[in-house]
mmCIF file of C-alpha atoms in Angstrom:
data_model
loop_
_atom_site.group_PDB
_atom_site.id
_atom_site.type_symbol
_atom_site.label_atom_id
_atom_site.label_comp_id
_atom_site.label_asym_id
_atom_site.label_seq_id
_atom_site.Cartn_x
_atom_site.Cartn_y
_atom_site.Cartn_z
ATOM 1 C CA MET L 143 -8.152 -11.832 24.517
ATOM 2 C CA PHE L 144 -9.611 -12.844 21.182
ATOM 3 C CA GLU L 145 -11.079 -16.102 22.785
ATOM 4 C CA THR L 146 -12.781 -14.057 25.486
ATOM 5 C CA PHE L 147 -14.265 -11.568 22.782
ATOM 6 C CA LEU L 148 -15.726 -14.748 21.011
ATOM 7 C CA GLN L 149 -17.296 -16.022 24.020
ATOM 8 C CA SER L 150 -19.659 -12.992 23.862
ATOM 9 C CA PHE L 151 -21.117 -14.505 20.523
ATOM 10 C CA PRO L 152 -23.027 -17.561 20.711
ATOM 11 C CA LEU L 153 -22.738 -20.049 18.024
ATOM 12 C CA VAL L 154 -25.485 -20.416 15.581
ATOM 13 C CA LYS L 155 -26.358 -23.043 12.722
ATOM 14 C CA PHE L 156 -26.774 -22.288 9.097
ATOM 15 C CA PRO L 157 -28.848 -20.830 7.580
ATOM 16 C CA VAL L 158 -29.384 -17.826 9.765
ATOM 17 C CA THR L 159 -31.655 -14.990 9.039
ATOM 18 C CA ILE L 160 -30.959 -11.397 10.642
ATOM 19 C CA ARG L 161 -34.103 -9.189 10.865
ATOM 20 C CA GLU L 162 -34.829 -5.745 12.319
ATOM 21 C CA ASP L 163 -35.252 -7.197 15.852
ATOM 22 C CA THR L 164 -32.549 -9.712 16.065
ATOM 23 C CA TYR L 165 -30.399 -7.659 18.443
ATOM 24 C CA GLN L 166 -33.270 -7.726 21.107
ATOM 25 C CA GLU L 167 -33.274 -11.540 21.489
ATOM 26 C CA MET L 168 -29.365 -11.282 21.555
ATOM 27 C CA GLY L 169 -29.047 -8.304 23.750
ATOM 28 C CA GLU L 170 -31.203 -10.026 26.382
ATOM 29 C CA ASN L 171 -29.034 -13.248 26.677
ATOM 30 C CA ASN L 172 -25.500 -11.836 25.763
ATOM 31 C CA PRO L 173 -23.067 -10.157 27.978
ATOM 32 C CA PRO L 174 -22.423 -6.371 26.775
ATOM 33 C CA LEU L 175 -19.100 -5.821 25.002
ATOM 34 C CA GLY L 176 -16.608 -3.763 27.086
ATOM 35 C CA ALA L 177 -14.852 -0.751 25.607
ATOM 36 C CA GLU L 178 -11.702 -2.597 25.228
ATOM 37 C CA MET L 179 -12.995 -5.350 23.246
ATOM 38 C CA ILE L 180 -14.879 -2.835 20.771
ATOM 39 C CA ALA L 181 -11.573 -0.660 20.400
ATOM 40 C CA LYS L 182 -9.663 -3.942 19.554
ATOM 41 C CA TYR L 183 -12.027 -5.755 17.649
ATOM 42 C CA LEU L 184 -14.835 -3.723 16.220
ATOM 43 C CA ALA L 185 -13.455 -0.143 15.836
ATOM 44 C CA CYS L 186 -11.305 -1.003 12.968
ATOM 45 C CA PHE L 187 -14.362 -1.589 10.903
ATOM 46 C CA ASN L 188 -15.763 1.903 11.544
ATOM 47 C CA GLU L 189 -14.455 3.521 8.260
ATOM 48 C CA THR L 190 -16.807 6.481 8.681
ATOM 49 C CA GLY L 191 -15.574 7.598 12.209
ATOM 50 C CA ASP L 192 -19.062 8.193 13.275
ATOM 51 C CA ASP L 193 -18.936 6.511 16.831
ATOM 52 C CA ASP L 194 -19.631 8.733 19.584
ATOM 53 C CA GLU L 195 -20.453 8.396 23.198
ATOM 54 C CA MET L 196 -24.104 7.246 22.117
ATOM 55 C CA THR L 197 -22.870 4.600 19.982
ATOM 56 C CA GLU L 198 -24.010 1.159 21.199
ATOM 57 C CA TYR L 199 -22.570 -2.399 19.937
ATOM 58 C CA ILE L 200 -24.221 -5.692 21.082
ATOM 59 C CA ALA L 201 -22.517 -9.224 20.155
ATOM 60 C CA CYS L 202 -25.484 -11.238 18.400
ATOM 61 C CA PHE L 203 -23.722 -14.543 17.393
ATOM 62 C CA SER L 204 -20.646 -16.167 15.741
ATOM 63 C CA LEU L 205 -21.153 -18.418 12.771
ATOM 64 C CA PRO L 206 -19.956 -22.003 12.384
ATOM 65 C CA LYS L 207 -16.395 -21.915 12.005
ATOM 66 C CA ALA L 208 -14.402 -21.827 8.686
ATOM 67 C CA ASN L 209 -10.950 -23.351 7.886
ATOM 68 C CA ALA L 210 -9.133 -20.033 7.832
ATOM 69 C CA PHE L 211 -11.539 -17.458 9.551
ATOM 70 C CA VAL L 212 -14.152 -16.886 12.237
ATOM 71 C CA GLY L 213 -17.395 -14.698 11.477
ATOM 72 C CA VAL L 214 -19.406 -12.839 13.934
ATOM 73 C CA ILE L 215 -22.508 -10.833 13.639
ATOM 74 C CA PHE L 216 -22.594 -7.716 15.705
ATOM 75 C CA TRP L 217 -25.189 -4.708 15.977
ATOM 76 C CA LYS L 218 -24.309 -1.337 16.070
ATOM 77 C CA ALA L 219 -26.827 1.509 17.093
ATOM 78 C CA GLY L 220 -26.013 5.298 16.083
ATOM 79 C CA LEU L 221 -28.266 8.170 15.655
ATOM 80 C CA LEU L 222 -31.047 7.126 13.414
ATOM 81 C CA THR L 223 -29.063 4.068 12.179
ATOM 82 C CA TYR L 224 -29.141 0.535 13.473
ATOM 83 C CA ASP L 225 -27.009 -1.942 11.724
ATOM 84 C CA TYR L 226 -25.867 -5.540 11.549
ATOM 85 C CA PHE L 227 -22.579 -6.197 10.673
ATOM 86 C CA LEU L 228 -20.683 -9.613 9.303
ATOM 87 C CA ALA L 229 -17.091 -9.391 10.524
ATOM 88 C CA THR L 230 -14.298 -11.925 9.597
ATOM 89 C CA TYR L 231 -11.090 -12.322 11.457
ATOM 90 C CA THR L 232 -8.335 -14.902 11.423
ATOM 91 C CA HIS L 233 -8.083 -17.514 14.219
ATOM 92 C CA ALA L 234 -5.590 -15.244 15.843
ATOM 93 C CA GLY L 235 -8.206 -12.397 15.837
ATOM 94 C CA MET L 236 -6.566 -10.257 13.114
ATOM 95 C CA PRO L 237 -9.468 -8.568 11.273
ATOM 96 C CA LEU L 238 -9.983 -9.624 7.687
ATOM 97 C CA ASP L 239 -13.224 -7.909 6.368
ATOM 98 C CA CYS L 240 -16.801 -6.648 7.472
ATOM 99 C CA LEU L 241 -19.964 -6.032 5.653
ATOM 100 C CA ARG L 242 -23.235 -4.451 6.726
ATOM 101 C CA VAL L 243 -25.781 -6.883 6.267
ATOM 102 C CA ALA L 244 -28.889 -5.654 7.596
ATOM 103 C CA GLY L 245 -30.194 -3.043 9.709
ATOM 104 C CA THR L 246 -32.604 0.322 9.481
ATOM 105 C CA THR L 247 -31.579 3.748 8.518
ATOM 106 C CA VAL L 248 -33.838 6.843 8.880
ATOM 107 C CA GLU L 249 -33.086 9.483 5.938
ATOM 108 C CA ARG L 250 -35.365 12.352 6.258
ATOM 109 C CA GLU L 251 -38.719 11.074 5.432
ATOM 110 C CA THR L 252 -37.661 7.505 4.380
ATOM 111 C CA ILE L 253 -36.912 4.393 6.284
ATOM 112 C CA ILE L 254 -34.452 1.970 4.604
ATOM 113 C CA GLN L 255 -34.504 -1.551 6.056
ATOM 114 C CA ALA L 256 -32.355 -4.394 5.028
ATOM 115 C CA ILE L 257 -32.577 -8.118 6.210
ATOM 116 C CA ALA L 258 -30.245 -11.019 5.376
ATOM 117 C CA THR L 259 -29.762 -14.693 5.262
ATOM 118 C CA ILE L 260 -26.447 -16.277 5.485
ATOM 119 C CA ARG L 261 -26.525 -19.766 4.077
ATOM 120 C CA ASP L 262 -23.968 -22.882 4.698
ATOM 121 C CA ASP L 263 -22.169 -21.935 1.614
ATOM 122 C CA TRP L 264 -21.189 -18.700 3.058
ATOM 123 C CA ASN L 265 -23.389 -16.853 0.583
ATOM 124 C CA VAL L 266 -25.179 -13.578 2.153
ATOM 125 C CA ASN L 267 -28.497 -12.618 0.540
ATOM 126 C CA ILE L 268 -29.494 -9.255 1.349
ATOM 127 C CA ILE L 269 -32.823 -7.488 0.525
ATOM 128 C CA GLN L 270 -33.270 -3.901 1.281
ATOM 129 C CA GLY L 271 -36.563 -1.918 1.022
ATOM 130 C CA ARG L 272 -37.472 1.772 1.350
ATOM 131 C CA TYR L 273 -40.545 3.065 2.961
ATOM 132 C CA ALA L 274 -41.955 6.399 3.688
ATOM 133 C CA ALA L 275 -41.750 7.311 7.495
ATOM 134 C CA SER L 276 -45.572 7.146 7.263
ATOM 135 C CA GLY L 277 -45.135 3.395 6.830
ATOM 136 C CA ALA L 278 -46.328 3.318 3.212
ATOM 137 C CA ALA L 279 -44.154 1.394 0.783
ATOM 138 C CA LEU L 280 -42.607 3.477 -2.017
ATOM 139 C CA PRO L 281 -43.256 2.148 -5.593
ATOM 140 C CA VAL L 282 -41.724 -1.216 -6.102
ATOM 141 C CA ALA L 283 -39.102 -0.129 -8.710
ATOM 142 C CA ALA L 284 -37.540 2.181 -5.794
ATOM 143 C CA ASN L 285 -38.485 -0.263 -3.082
ATOM 144 C CA SER L 286 -36.624 -3.254 -3.485
ATOM 145 C CA LYS L 287 -32.832 -3.915 -3.907
ATOM 146 C CA PRO L 288 -31.387 -7.711 -3.677
ATOM 147 C CA SER L 289 -27.858 -8.172 -3.355
ATOM 148 C CA VAL L 290 -25.831 -11.379 -2.850
ATOM 149 C CA PHE L 291 -22.140 -11.557 -1.392
ATOM 150 C CA GLU L 292 -19.890 -14.423 -0.623
ATOM 151 C CA VAL L 293 -17.475 -15.098 2.032
ATOM 152 C CA LEU L 294 -14.369 -16.465 0.540
ATOM 153 C CA ASP L 295 -12.224 -19.127 1.917
ATOM 154 C CA ASP L 296 -9.791 -16.728 3.187
ATOM 155 C CA GLY L 297 -12.581 -14.602 4.676
ATOM 156 C CA LYS L 298 -12.665 -11.569 2.333
ATOM 157 C CA ILE L 299 -16.271 -10.681 1.277
ATOM 158 C CA VAL L 300 -16.807 -10.038 -2.254
ATOM 159 C CA GLN L 301 -20.346 -9.034 -4.094
ATOM 160 C CA LEU L 302 -21.743 -11.523 -6.640
ATOM 161 C CA ILE L 303 -24.842 -9.502 -7.448
#
């Protein structure tokens, strides 16, 4: 069943950048993920338990295979949140780790957006910005937040910066 799940995620080459609109390209070309696949392979990463009947998942792509794990990017849409996650699994389909790498969240009068680039050394560079709902950028000190993560050889994701 895990191989069927992976077939929903087309393989991409490094480096890959994940932007606000990446899901639109992927959603047009990738088959929808069924409820059984979501329950078996994605729901385990939903620590907040906020999924409801309106939550939507779209398979985006898989990353080049590593020796000990498989990495996929999926998009999850909920109420006022649109997030991209990097999920890692063993080759047998056991979940290893998951990280929100990009997306858009609306909090009151503020829009928070993050984009990510994943490089061939499995470093994940994320930049996050905050904007007023009117579209104006907030002051620079409050606006930009860079983060760097690394996917280790065992599929675990650790923060470097």
